[in-house]
Coordinates of C-alpha atoms and ligand atoms in Angstrom, one line a residue:
M18 CA 14.1 311.9 176.9
L19 CA 12.7 315.4 177.4
D20 CA 10.2 316.3 180.1
L21 CA 9.1 319.5 178.6
V22 CA 9.6 321.6 175.5
I23 CA 9.0 325.3 175.1
Q24 CA 8.1 325.6 171.5
N25 CA 8.0 328.3 168.8
G26 CA 9.5 331.1 170.9
Q27 CA 12.2 333.6 170.1
V28 CA 15.1 333.0 172.5
V29 CA 16.9 336.1 173.8
T30 CA 20.4 335.8 175.2
A31 CA 23.0 338.4 176.1
D32 CA 24.7 337.7 172.8
G33 CA 21.8 337.4 170.4
S34 CA 18.3 336.3 169.6
F35 CA 17.2 333.3 167.6
A36 CA 14.1 331.1 167.0
A37 CA 14.4 327.9 168.9
D38 CA 12.5 325.3 170.9
I39 CA 14.0 324.6 174.3
G40 CA 14.2 321.0 175.5
I41 CA 14.1 320.5 179.3
A42 CA 14.9 317.4 181.3
G43 CA 15.5 317.1 185.1
G44 CA 15.0 320.8 185.5
R45 CA 17.8 321.8 183.1
I46 CA 18.0 323.0 179.5
V47 CA 19.3 319.9 177.6
T48 CA 18.8 320.9 174.0
L49 CA 18.0 323.9 171.8
G50 CA 16.7 323.3 168.3
L51 CA 13.7 323.3 166.0
G52 CA 10.9 320.8 165.9
L53 CA 11.5 319.4 169.4
D54 CA 8.8 317.3 171.1
A55 CA 8.1 316.2 174.7
P56 CA 5.2 314.9 176.8
Q57 CA 4.6 318.4 178.2
K58 CA 4.6 321.4 175.9
I59 CA 4.3 325.1 176.3
D60 CA 3.6 327.2 173.2
A61 CA 5.5 330.4 173.1
A62 CA 4.5 331.5 169.6
G63 CA 4.6 335.2 169.2
K64 CA 6.5 335.5 172.5
L65 CA 10.1 335.9 173.6
V66 CA 11.8 333.4 175.9
L67 CA 14.2 335.1 178.4
P68 CA 16.3 333.7 181.2
G69 CA 14.8 334.2 184.7
G70 CA 15.9 337.4 186.3
V71 CA 18.8 337.4 188.8
D72 CA 18.4 340.1 191.4
S73 CA 21.7 340.3 193.1
H74 CA 20.9 342.9 195.7
C75 CA 17.7 342.6 197.8
H76 CA 16.9 342.7 201.5
I77 CA 14.6 340.0 202.7
E78 CA 13.3 339.3 206.2
Q79 CA 16.3 341.4 207.4
L80 CA 16.7 343.3 210.7
S81 CA 18.2 346.7 210.0
A82 CA 21.0 348.3 211.9
A83 CA 18.3 350.5 213.6
G84 CA 16.5 347.3 214.8
I85 CA 13.6 347.5 212.3
M86 CA 12.4 344.4 210.6
N87 CA 11.6 344.2 206.9
A88 CA 7.9 344.0 206.0
D89 CA 8.6 341.0 203.8
T90 CA 9.3 337.4 204.7
F91 CA 11.1 335.1 202.3
E92 CA 7.7 333.9 201.2
S93 CA 6.2 337.3 200.4
A94 CA 9.4 338.7 198.9
T95 CA 10.1 335.8 196.6
R96 CA 6.4 335.5 195.6
S97 CA 6.7 339.1 194.5
A98 CA 10.0 338.4 192.8
A99 CA 8.5 335.4 190.9
L100 CA 5.4 337.4 189.8
G101 CA 7.8 339.9 188.0
G102 CA 10.0 337.2 186.5
T103 CA 12.9 337.0 189.0
T104 CA 13.9 333.4 189.7
T105 CA 17.1 333.9 191.6
V106 CA 17.8 336.4 194.5
I107 CA 20.8 337.2 196.5
S108 CA 19.7 338.7 199.8
F109 CA 21.6 339.3 203.0
A110 CA 22.6 337.5 206.2
A111 CA 23.1 340.6 208.3
Q112 CA 25.5 340.5 211.3
H113 CA 25.1 343.1 214.0
V114 CA 27.6 343.9 216.6
G115 CA 28.2 341.1 219.1
M116 CA 26.9 338.4 216.8
R117 CA 28.7 335.4 215.4
L118 CA 28.4 335.4 211.6
K119 CA 28.0 331.7 211.4
T120 CA 24.9 331.9 213.7
V121 CA 23.5 334.7 211.7
V122 CA 23.8 332.8 208.5
D123 CA 22.2 329.7 210.0
D124 CA 19.2 331.9 211.1
Y125 CA 18.7 333.5 207.7
A126 CA 19.1 330.1 206.0
A127 CA 16.3 328.6 208.2
L128 CA 14.0 331.4 207.2
A129 CA 14.8 331.0 203.5
R130 CA 14.4 327.2 203.7
K131 CA 10.9 327.7 205.1
G132 CA 9.7 330.5 202.9
A133 CA 11.6 330.9 199.6
L134 CA 9.8 330.3 196.3
V135 CA 12.8 331.1 194.1
D136 CA 16.4 330.0 194.4
Y137 CA 18.6 332.1 196.6
A138 CA 22.1 332.9 198.0
F139 CA 23.3 335.3 200.6
H140 CA 25.7 338.2 200.8
L141 CA 27.3 338.2 204.3
I142 CA 27.0 341.6 206.0
M143 CA 30.0 342.3 208.2
A144 CA 29.2 344.7 211.0
E145 CA 32.0 343.7 213.3
P146 CA 35.0 342.0 211.7
R147 CA 36.4 340.4 214.8
P148 CA 39.1 337.7 214.8
D149 CA 36.6 334.9 215.4
V150 CA 34.4 336.1 212.6
L151 CA 37.3 336.5 210.1
D152 CA 39.4 333.6 211.0
E153 CA 36.8 331.0 212.1
D154 CA 33.4 331.8 210.7
L155 CA 34.5 333.1 207.3
P156 CA 36.5 330.0 206.2
E157 CA 33.7 327.8 207.3
L158 CA 31.1 329.8 205.5
A159 CA 33.2 330.0 202.3
A160 CA 33.5 326.1 202.4
L161 CA 29.7 326.0 202.7
G162 CA 29.3 328.0 199.5
H163 CA 29.0 331.6 200.5
A164 CA 31.0 333.7 198.2
S165 CA 30.3 337.4 198.9
I166 CA 30.5 339.9 201.7
K167 CA 28.7 343.3 202.1
M168 CA 30.1 346.1 204.1
F169 CA 28.9 349.6 204.8
L170 CA 31.0 352.8 204.9
T171 CA 28.0 354.6 206.5
Y172 CA 25.1 353.9 208.8
D173 CA 25.4 354.0 212.6
K174 CA 26.1 350.6 214.2
I175 CA 27.1 348.7 211.1
R176 CA 29.6 351.0 209.3
L177 CA 33.2 350.0 209.2
E178 CA 36.2 352.2 209.8
D179 CA 38.8 352.1 207.0
A180 CA 41.1 349.7 209.0
Q181 CA 38.2 347.4 209.6
A182 CA 37.2 347.6 205.9
L183 CA 40.8 346.6 205.0
A184 CA 40.6 343.6 207.3
V185 CA 37.5 342.5 205.5
L186 CA 39.0 343.0 202.1
A187 CA 42.1 341.0 203.1
A188 CA 40.0 338.2 204.5
A189 CA 37.9 338.1 201.4
R190 CA 41.0 337.9 199.3
R191 CA 42.1 334.8 201.2
H192 CA 38.8 333.1 200.4
G193 CA 38.2 334.3 196.8
M194 CA 35.1 336.2 197.8
M195 CA 33.6 339.3 196.3
V196 CA 33.2 342.4 198.5
C197 CA 30.1 344.6 197.9
I198 CA 30.3 348.1 199.3
H199 CA 27.7 350.7 200.4
A200 CA 29.9 353.6 199.5
E201 CA 28.9 356.9 201.0
N202 CA 30.9 359.2 203.3
H203 CA 29.6 358.9 206.8
G204 CA 31.0 362.1 208.2
M205 CA 29.4 364.2 205.4
I206 CA 26.0 362.6 206.0
Q207 CA 26.2 363.0 209.7
W208 CA 27.3 366.6 209.6
L209 CA 24.7 367.6 207.1
A210 CA 21.9 365.7 208.7
N211 CA 22.6 367.2 212.1
K212 CA 22.7 370.7 210.7
L213 CA 19.5 370.2 208.9
V214 CA 17.6 368.8 211.9
E215 CA 19.0 371.4 214.2
R216 CA 17.5 374.1 212.0
G217 CA 14.1 372.3 211.6
Y218 CA 14.7 371.1 208.0
T219 CA 13.2 367.7 208.6
H220 CA 10.7 367.2 205.7
P221 CA 11.5 364.0 203.7
K222 CA 12.9 366.2 200.9
Y223 CA 15.9 367.1 203.0
H224 CA 16.9 363.4 203.0
A225 CA 18.4 364.1 199.5
V226 CA 20.3 367.1 200.8
S227 CA 21.7 365.1 203.7
H228 CA 23.4 362.5 201.4
P229 CA 25.6 364.7 199.3
R230 CA 26.6 363.6 195.8
L231 CA 30.3 364.2 196.7
G232 CA 29.9 361.8 199.6
E233 CA 29.2 359.0 197.1
A234 CA 32.2 359.9 194.9
E235 CA 34.5 360.2 197.9
A236 CA 33.6 356.8 199.3
I237 CA 33.9 355.2 195.9
D238 CA 37.4 356.7 195.5
R239 CA 38.3 355.4 199.0
A240 CA 36.9 352.0 198.3
A241 CA 38.9 351.9 195.1
A242 CA 42.1 352.9 196.8
M243 CA 41.6 350.1 199.4
S244 CA 40.8 347.6 196.6
L245 CA 44.0 348.6 194.8
L246 CA 46.1 348.4 198.0
L247 CA 45.1 344.8 198.7
D248 CA 44.3 343.8 195.1
Q249 CA 40.9 342.7 196.1
P250 CA 38.0 343.0 193.7
V251 CA 35.0 345.0 194.9
M252 CA 31.5 345.7 193.7
I253 CA 30.1 349.2 194.3
F254 CA 26.5 348.9 195.1
H255 CA 23.8 351.4 194.0
V256 CA 25.7 354.1 192.2
S257 CA 23.3 357.0 191.9
T258 CA 25.2 360.1 190.7
V259 CA 27.2 361.6 187.8
E260 CA 30.0 362.1 190.4
G261 CA 29.8 358.5 191.5
L262 CA 30.1 357.3 187.9
A263 CA 33.2 359.5 187.4
A264 CA 34.7 357.8 190.5
V265 CA 34.0 354.4 189.1
R266 CA 35.7 355.3 185.8
R267 CA 38.7 356.8 187.7
A268 CA 39.0 353.6 189.7
R269 CA 39.2 351.5 186.6
A270 CA 41.6 353.8 184.9
A271 CA 43.8 353.4 188.0
G272 CA 43.7 349.6 187.5
A273 CA 41.2 348.6 190.1
K274 CA 39.2 345.5 189.6
L275 CA 36.0 347.2 190.5
W276 CA 32.4 346.4 189.4
A277 CA 29.4 348.6 189.9
E278 CA 25.6 348.4 189.8
T279 CA 22.7 350.8 189.8
C280 CA 19.1 350.1 190.8
T281 CA 15.8 350.4 189.0
H282 CA 14.6 353.4 191.1
Y283 CA 17.6 355.6 190.2
L284 CA 16.8 355.1 186.5
V285 CA 13.2 356.1 186.6
L286 CA 12.5 358.2 189.7
T287 CA 13.9 361.5 191.0
K288 CA 14.1 363.3 194.3
A289 CA 11.0 365.2 193.3
D290 CA 9.1 362.3 194.8
L291 CA 10.5 363.2 198.2
D292 CA 8.9 366.6 197.9
R293 CA 5.3 365.4 198.2
P294 CA 2.9 367.1 200.6
G295 CA 3.0 366.1 204.3
G296 CA 4.8 362.9 205.1
E297 CA 4.0 361.1 201.8
G298 CA 7.6 361.5 200.5
A299 CA 8.8 359.1 203.3
K300 CA 7.8 356.3 201.0
W301 CA 10.6 357.3 198.6
I302 CA 13.3 357.6 201.2
C303 CA 16.2 355.3 200.4
S304 CA 20.0 355.6 200.5
P305 CA 21.7 356.8 198.4
P306 CA 18.7 359.1 197.8
L307 CA 16.8 359.5 194.6
R308 CA 18.7 362.1 192.4
D309 CA 18.0 364.2 189.3
A310 CA 17.1 363.7 185.7
A311 CA 20.7 364.4 184.6
D312 CA 21.9 361.5 186.8
Q313 CA 19.3 359.2 185.2
E314 CA 20.7 360.1 181.7
A315 CA 24.3 359.5 183.0
L316 CA 23.3 356.1 184.5
W317 CA 21.7 355.0 181.2
Q318 CA 24.9 356.0 179.4
A319 CA 27.0 354.2 182.0
L320 CA 24.9 351.0 181.5
A321 CA 25.4 351.3 177.8
D322 CA 29.2 351.9 177.8
G323 CA 30.0 349.2 180.4
T324 CA 30.8 351.5 183.4
L325 CA 27.9 349.7 185.2
Q326 CA 27.5 346.0 185.0
T327 CA 24.1 345.2 186.6
V328 CA 20.8 346.6 187.7
S329 CA 19.4 345.4 190.9
S330 CA 16.2 346.3 192.9
D331 CA 17.8 347.0 196.3
H332 CA 14.3 345.8 197.5
A333 CA 14.3 347.0 201.1
P334 CA 10.6 346.7 202.1
Y335 CA 9.2 348.8 205.0
A336 CA 5.4 349.0 205.1
A337 CA 3.7 352.4 204.5
D338 CA 2.2 352.3 207.9
A339 CA 3.0 352.7 211.6
S340 CA 5.1 349.4 211.5
G341 CA 7.5 350.8 208.9
K342 CA 7.8 354.2 207.2
Y343 CA 5.5 355.9 209.6
M344 CA 6.7 354.4 212.9
A345 CA 7.4 358.0 214.1
G346 CA 4.0 359.3 213.0
P347 CA 2.3 360.4 209.8
E348 CA 4.7 363.3 209.2
P349 CA 8.0 361.9 210.2
G350 CA 11.3 363.7 210.0
F351 CA 13.6 362.3 207.4
K352 CA 16.0 360.9 210.1
Q353 CA 13.1 358.9 211.6
V354 CA 12.2 356.9 208.4
P355 CA 13.6 353.5 207.7
N356 CA 15.6 353.7 204.4
G357 CA 14.5 351.6 201.5
M358 CA 11.8 350.9 199.0
P359 CA 10.2 347.7 197.6
G360 CA 11.2 346.8 194.0
L361 CA 11.6 343.1 193.5
A362 CA 8.4 342.7 191.5
F363 CA 8.9 345.4 188.9
R364 CA 12.6 345.4 188.2
L365 CA 12.4 343.4 185.0
P366 CA 9.3 345.0 183.5
I367 CA 10.5 348.6 184.2
L368 CA 14.0 347.9 182.9
W369 CA 12.7 346.2 179.8
D370 CA 10.2 349.0 179.0
Q371 CA 12.9 351.6 179.5
M372 CA 15.5 349.8 177.4
V373 CA 13.5 348.3 174.6
N374 CA 10.5 350.7 174.3
H375 CA 12.3 354.0 175.3
G376 CA 15.5 353.6 173.5
H377 CA 17.9 352.8 176.3
G378 CA 19.0 349.4 175.0
S379 CA 18.3 346.2 173.2
P380 CA 16.6 343.0 174.4
E381 CA 20.1 341.4 174.5
A382 CA 21.5 344.2 176.7
F383 CA 18.5 343.9 179.0
V384 CA 19.3 340.1 179.5
R385 CA 22.9 341.0 180.1
L386 CA 22.2 343.5 182.8
A387 CA 19.3 341.8 184.5
C388 CA 20.3 338.1 184.3
T389 CA 23.6 337.1 182.8
E390 CA 26.0 339.6 184.4
P391 CA 24.7 339.3 187.9
A392 CA 25.0 335.5 187.6
R393 CA 28.5 335.8 186.3
L394 CA 29.8 338.3 188.8
Y395 CA 28.5 336.4 191.8
G396 CA 29.6 332.9 190.8
L397 CA 26.2 331.6 189.7
D398 CA 26.8 331.3 186.0
D399 CA 27.3 327.6 186.1
R400 CA 23.5 327.3 186.7
K401 CA 21.8 330.7 186.2
G402 CA 21.5 333.7 184.0
S403 CA 21.4 332.4 180.5
I404 CA 19.6 330.1 178.1
T405 CA 22.3 327.6 177.2
I406 CA 22.6 323.9 177.4
G407 CA 23.3 322.6 181.0
K408 CA 21.8 325.6 182.8
D409 CA 18.8 325.5 185.0
A410 CA 15.6 325.9 183.1
D411 CA 14.8 329.2 184.7
L412 CA 12.8 330.8 181.9
L413 CA 10.3 333.5 181.2
I414 CA 7.7 333.5 178.5
W415 CA 7.8 337.2 177.8
D416 CA 5.0 339.1 176.1
P417 CA 6.6 342.2 174.7
A418 CA 3.2 343.6 173.7
R419 CA 1.5 343.3 177.1
A420 CA 1.0 346.7 178.7
V421 CA 0.6 346.8 182.5
T422 CA -0.1 349.7 184.9
L423 CA 1.9 349.1 188.0
T424 CA 0.1 348.9 191.4
A425 CA 0.9 347.8 194.9
A426 CA -1.6 344.9 194.6
L427 CA 0.2 343.6 191.5
A428 CA 3.6 343.7 193.3
G429 CA 2.3 341.3 195.9
D430 CA 4.8 342.2 198.6
N431 CA 3.9 343.2 202.2
T432 CA 4.6 346.9 202.0
G433 CA 1.2 348.0 200.8
Y434 CA 2.7 350.5 198.3
T435 CA 4.9 350.7 195.3
P436 CA 7.1 353.7 194.5
F437 CA 6.2 353.0 190.8
E438 CA 2.4 353.3 191.3
G439 CA 0.6 354.3 188.1
M440 CA 3.6 353.8 185.8
T441 CA 2.5 351.9 182.6
V442 CA 5.1 349.5 181.1
K443 CA 5.0 347.3 178.0
G444 CA 6.5 343.9 178.3
W445 CA 5.6 341.3 180.9
P446 CA 6.4 337.7 182.0
T447 CA 3.2 335.7 181.3
T448 CA 4.7 332.4 182.4
V449 CA 7.7 331.9 184.8
L450 CA 9.6 328.6 185.1
R451 CA 12.0 327.7 187.8
R452 CA 14.2 324.6 187.2
G453 CA 11.6 323.5 184.5
E454 CA 8.6 323.9 186.8
V455 CA 5.9 326.5 186.0
I456 CA 5.9 328.7 189.2
V457 CA 3.8 331.6 187.8
A458 CA 1.0 331.2 185.2
G459 CA -0.5 334.6 184.4
S460 CA -1.1 336.0 187.9
E461 CA -1.3 332.6 189.6
V462 CA 1.7 331.7 191.7
R463 CA 2.1 327.9 191.8
A464 CA 5.3 327.4 193.7
S465 CA 5.1 326.4 197.3
P466 CA 7.0 328.2 200.1
G467 CA 10.3 326.5 200.8
S468 CA 10.6 325.1 197.3
G469 CA 13.4 327.6 196.4
R470 CA 16.9 326.2 196.8
F471 CA 20.0 327.5 198.4
L472 CA 22.7 328.1 195.8
A473 CA 26.1 327.2 197.1
R474 CA 28.7 329.3 195.2
Q475 CA 32.4 329.8 194.8
G476 CA 33.8 333.2 194.0
G477 CA 34.1 333.2 190.3
P478 CA 36.8 334.9 188.1
A479 CA 35.2 338.3 188.8
A480 CA 36.2 337.9 192.5
Q481 CA 39.7 336.8 191.9
P482 CA 42.7 339.2 192.5
T483 CA 44.5 340.5 189.5
G484 CA 48.0 339.7 190.9
R485 CA 48.9 343.4 190.7
L486 CA 49.5 344.5 194.3
A487 CA 50.4 347.9 195.6
P488 CA 54.2 348.2 195.8
E489 CA 54.3 348.0 199.6
L490 CA 52.6 344.6 199.4
D491 CA 54.3 343.2 196.4
P492 CA 55.8 339.9 197.5
T493 CA 58.4 339.9 194.8
Q494 CA 59.8 343.2 196.2
N495 CA 59.5 342.7 199.9
F496 CA 57.5 341.0 202.7
G497 CA 54.0 341.7 201.2
A498 CA 53.0 338.1 201.1
E499 CA 53.6 337.8 204.8
L500 CA 51.4 340.8 205.5
L501 CA 48.6 339.5 203.4
E502 CA 48.6 336.1 205.0
S503 CA 48.8 337.3 208.6
Q504 CA 45.4 336.9 210.0
A505 CA 45.3 337.9 213.7
A506 CA 47.2 341.2 213.0
D507 CA 44.6 342.1 210.4
V508 CA 41.9 342.9 212.8
P509 CA 42.1 346.4 214.1
K510 CA 41.9 346.8 217.9
Ligands
LIG609 N1 19.8 351.6 201.5 C1 20.6 350.6 201.9 O1 21.8 350.8 201.9 N2 20.1 349.4 202.1 C2 18.7 349.2 202.1 C3 17.9 350.2 201.5 C4 18.5 351.5 201.4 O2 17.9 352.5 201.1
LIG610 ZN1 23.5 349.8 200.6
LIG611 ZN1 20.7 347.5 199.9

C-alpha cells in the first residue's frame, strides 16, 4: 500500500530520463511505473522529478581555526539548503588542538539533532592526530557510522605536517574511511601573504595573489604521492585552477585512487569580485580564492571529462557585518577576513542553469554531479542520491521554466548576503520532499528543526584501498604489512 504518489513527472537520473509515477511508502521509493495511485498525490505534470541534492562539503555551526563561529546554525543552514533543493548535507565536526575527537563529534551531533531540517553526516576534521585520537577515538567513531576525515595542508593551528598527514592516511586505511584534503602549499601562502602585508598590499584583491595557483598544484601532487605511498584513497576538495586540474590528472595517471571536487563559486565567479571598492570584496574572500575565466572553462571541461566527480557549495557562512567579514572594521585587510562564502541554497539552481541552459551539461550529468556521485563517494548511496526503488524518497519537483533572480533574502541563511546577488537562473525546486515528506512547498519551509536524521555510513568502495602499495610497503616483498598495522609508531612526535 502506497502512502503517496508523485504523478505525471519526467524522472531524471544520472543514467537517463523517463516518464514515470513514483510510489512512496514508509518514506522510501517502493515503485516506479505509470498509472500509480495512492491516498496522497502530488501532480508533477510538466515538471521534472530529480533526486534531492547531496551537498558533500559545507561548514555548519563550525568554529574556525581562528576561533570565529559560523553565522549559521544547523537550523538556518539546513533551512537554506532545503529551500534550494538540498536534502542531505555532509558538514564537519572540527577538532582543534587539545581536543578529543570523540567529544567534538558528540558536541556537533547534539547541535545537529536540535536544529537540522535535512539529513546529515559529518566529516571529522583532524587538527591534532594524537595516539588517543587515532587509536581510541577513530575506531569508536568508525563503528558509530563516521566514514570520512578532513585534513588541511594549510591554515595556522589546524594544518598538518606531512608526517602527521601520513599518520591520518594510515589510520583511515585501517578503518576504510575516505580522507578529504584541503590542498594548498602553506609555505607559499605564508611567504606571499607576509610580503604583501609588509608592503601595504592589504586590499581584499591581494587575497587572490597570496594563494598562488602553483600552491594548489604542488599540494595536490604531494597529497597524491602520500596517497600512493600508503594506498589510501583521497578526495581533493575545492579544485580551483587549471594547474590543480593538471595535478589531479597526473595523480590518476600515476595510479592514485584520487577523487576531486570543485565548488559552485569557482564555476561562476572570478577574482574580479575581490576588486570592488573599499572593503566590499571581503564578502568574496574564500580559500582557495576565486580565479579567472580560463579556470572556469577548464573546470567545466574537467566536470565533463570525469576529472572532477562532484560540485559542492563549501558553504562557509560569515555574516557581512562586524560579527563576521567585517570584524576588523569596514575596510579590513585580506588577512583579517574570515575565509568562506554562503552557498548552500543556490548550488543546485546555479549548477542546473549553467549546465542545462548554458551548454555545460545535460540534466543527467547535473544529477550525477550534484546528487548521485556525492552519495556514492561518501557511502550514502544505499539511501541517497538517486531515484531508484529502495532509496529514501528525497525528491524535488523541479520547474525547468521558472526564472529566479538570486537574493540574500531568498537564500534564507544568516549571513545577510549572497555572493551570487542579482544573478538570474532558470530552473527551481518548487516542492522538496525528504523521506516522503513535503519539507518545502513553494517558499514555505514545513520541516521542523531537529527532524533531519544522522546518516550512519561505512566507507564505500570509493574509500577502499586498491591493493597496489608502494614497493617499500608491499607486504609480498617485505615487512610492509607490519608497518601499515603499527599504530603507536604512526604518530609523529
Ligand atoms: N576555505 C576553507 O578551506 N574552508 C572554509 C571556507 C574556505 O574559504
Ligand atoms: Zn578547505
Ligand atoms: Zn570547506
